[in-house]
């Protein structure tokens, strides 16, 4: 297990129209980094940061809001989960398969859902990482 986990902050915004929102961020100098093959999720780089846009309404039953706190993990999700468990962090959902790779869900003491994603390049499109 790694002593330090390699996580990258990636806020996620639930939107009604991904295309129109991408166009708005591109007009502000943003660039498309990657996205799902079906086009319901994209990652945009703008102003030294990245944000995700998701064309699905938030699920309040899971503690999702219009804006989510997501991280992309460069560390193995099993390592992240082991560290979280060993430090008493609530596991909302163990690492599991998703359409873009895998995801681990944690919950803050205040109930905020935090998603940690392992992106599989075989399941997304785009230029990838620098």
GROMACS .gro file of C-alpha atoms in nm:
model
  130
    1UNK     CA    1   0.000   0.000   0.000
    2UNK     CA    2   0.124   0.346  -0.086
    3UNK     CA    3   0.202   0.583   0.201
    4UNK     CA    4   0.065   0.876   0.003
    5UNK     CA    5  -0.235   0.855  -0.222
    6UNK     CA    6  -0.229   1.032  -0.560
    7UNK     CA    7  -0.568   1.204  -0.597
    8UNK     CA    8  -0.667   1.485  -0.836
    9UNK     CA    9  -0.969   1.704  -0.751
   10UNK     CA   10  -1.237   1.693  -1.021
   11UNK     CA   11  -1.563   1.868  -0.928
   12UNK     CA   12  -1.865   1.735  -1.117
   13UNK     CA   13  -2.157   1.952  -1.225
   14UNK     CA   14  -2.493   1.799  -1.323
   15UNK     CA   15  -2.621   1.984  -1.632
   16UNK     CA   16  -2.924   1.964  -1.860
   17UNK     CA   17  -2.735   2.024  -2.187
   18UNK     CA   18  -2.375   1.899  -2.199
   19UNK     CA   19  -2.312   2.037  -2.550
   20UNK     CA   20  -2.425   2.388  -2.468
   21UNK     CA   21  -2.228   2.389  -2.141
   22UNK     CA   22  -1.914   2.263  -2.317
   23UNK     CA   23  -1.955   2.540  -2.576
   24UNK     CA   24  -1.982   2.800  -2.299
   25UNK     CA   25  -1.663   2.679  -2.125
   26UNK     CA   26  -1.479   2.655  -2.459
   27UNK     CA   27  -1.578   3.016  -2.531
   28UNK     CA   28  -1.404   3.103  -2.203
   29UNK     CA   29  -1.086   2.923  -2.310
   30UNK     CA   30  -1.166   2.575  -2.180
   31UNK     CA   31  -1.066   2.260  -2.363
   32UNK     CA   32  -1.225   1.918  -2.372
   33UNK     CA   33  -0.996   1.663  -2.204
   34UNK     CA   34  -1.196   1.341  -2.223
   35UNK     CA   35  -1.549   1.209  -2.217
   36UNK     CA   36  -1.768   0.903  -2.217
   37UNK     CA   37  -1.840   0.733  -2.547
   38UNK     CA   38  -2.212   0.801  -2.512
   39UNK     CA   39  -2.151   1.171  -2.453
   40UNK     CA   40  -2.326   1.200  -2.117
   41UNK     CA   41  -2.003   1.293  -1.932
   42UNK     CA   42  -1.708   1.513  -2.026
   43UNK     CA   43  -1.403   1.650  -1.847
   44UNK     CA   44  -1.300   2.008  -1.931
   45UNK     CA   45  -0.975   2.186  -1.843
   46UNK     CA   46  -1.013   2.558  -1.775
   47UNK     CA   47  -0.819   2.811  -1.572
   48UNK     CA   48  -0.568   2.559  -1.439
   49UNK     CA   49  -0.842   2.326  -1.312
   50UNK     CA   50  -1.066   2.051  -1.443
   51UNK     CA   51  -1.439   2.011  -1.403
   52UNK     CA   52  -1.670   1.734  -1.509
   53UNK     CA   53  -2.010   1.783  -1.669
   54UNK     CA   54  -2.268   1.508  -1.630
   55UNK     CA   55  -2.598   1.493  -1.821
   56UNK     CA   56  -2.792   1.323  -1.542
   57UNK     CA   57  -2.984   1.485  -1.259
   58UNK     CA   58  -2.829   1.444  -0.914
   59UNK     CA   59  -2.959   1.160  -0.698
   60UNK     CA   60  -3.050   1.314  -0.359
   61UNK     CA   61  -3.108   0.965  -0.214
   62UNK     CA   62  -2.731   0.908  -0.250
   63UNK     CA   63  -2.647   1.251  -0.112
   64UNK     CA   64  -2.568   1.399  -0.455
   65UNK     CA   65  -2.618   1.768  -0.522
   66UNK     CA   66  -2.591   1.972  -0.840
   67UNK     CA   67  -2.216   1.995  -0.772
   68UNK     CA   68  -2.026   1.686  -0.656
   69UNK     CA   69  -1.686   1.648  -0.502
   70UNK     CA   70  -1.498   1.397  -0.718
   71UNK     CA   71  -1.135   1.292  -0.732
   72UNK     CA   72  -0.951   1.094  -0.996
   73UNK     CA   73  -0.719   0.846  -0.830
   74UNK     CA   74  -0.380   0.761  -0.973
   75UNK     CA   75  -0.344   0.522  -0.678
   76UNK     CA   76  -0.517   0.183  -0.681
   77UNK     CA   77  -0.871   0.215  -0.545
   78UNK     CA   78  -0.804  -0.080  -0.313
   79UNK     CA   79  -0.524   0.125  -0.151
   80UNK     CA   80  -0.749   0.430  -0.116
   81UNK     CA   81  -1.025   0.217   0.036
   82UNK     CA   82  -0.784   0.048   0.277
   83UNK     CA   83  -0.647   0.385   0.394
   84UNK     CA   84  -1.001   0.523   0.434
   85UNK     CA   85  -1.114   0.221   0.639
   86UNK     CA   86  -0.801   0.226   0.856
   87UNK     CA   87  -0.861   0.594   0.936
   88UNK     CA   88  -1.228   0.555   1.023
   89UNK     CA   89  -1.370   0.718   0.709
   90UNK     CA   90  -1.721   0.601   0.622
   91UNK     CA   91  -1.735   0.392   0.304
   92UNK     CA   92  -2.064   0.475   0.131
   93UNK     CA   93  -1.994   0.220  -0.144
   94UNK     CA   94  -1.691  -0.003  -0.191
   95UNK     CA   95  -1.491   0.019  -0.514
   96UNK     CA   96  -1.709  -0.105  -0.798
   97UNK     CA   97  -1.723  -0.107  -1.176
   98UNK     CA   98  -1.873   0.186  -1.363
   99UNK     CA   99  -1.907   0.274  -1.734
  100UNK     CA  100  -1.587   0.482  -1.719
  101UNK     CA  101  -1.376   0.251  -1.502
  102UNK     CA  102  -1.424   0.207  -1.127
  103UNK     CA  103  -1.548   0.420  -0.838
  104UNK     CA  104  -1.520   0.429  -0.458
  105UNK     CA  105  -1.771   0.639  -0.262
  106UNK     CA  106  -1.692   0.790   0.078
  107UNK     CA  107  -1.905   1.005   0.305
  108UNK     CA  108  -1.784   1.305   0.505
  109UNK     CA  109  -1.890   1.343   0.870
  110UNK     CA  110  -2.146   1.600   0.747
  111UNK     CA  111  -2.294   1.353   0.499
  112UNK     CA  112  -2.138   1.484   0.175
  113UNK     CA  113  -2.080   1.209  -0.080
  114UNK     CA  114  -1.720   1.205  -0.211
  115UNK     CA  115  -1.652   0.996  -0.522
  116UNK     CA  116  -1.305   0.868  -0.606
  117UNK     CA  117  -1.274   0.750  -0.965
  118UNK     CA  118  -1.030   0.529  -1.146
  119UNK     CA  119  -1.070   0.623  -1.514
  120UNK     CA  120  -1.009   0.341  -1.764
  121UNK     CA  121  -0.885   0.485  -2.094
  122UNK     CA  122  -1.053   0.200  -2.284
  123UNK     CA  123  -1.394   0.332  -2.177
  124UNK     CA  124  -1.352   0.704  -2.247
  125UNK     CA  125  -1.265   0.917  -2.547
  126UNK     CA  126  -1.037   1.218  -2.571
  127UNK     CA  127  -0.677   1.323  -2.561
  128UNK     CA  128  -0.611   1.191  -2.212
  129UNK     CA  129  -0.360   1.339  -1.970
  130UNK     CA  130  -0.051   1.549  -2.034
   0.00000   0.00000   0.00000
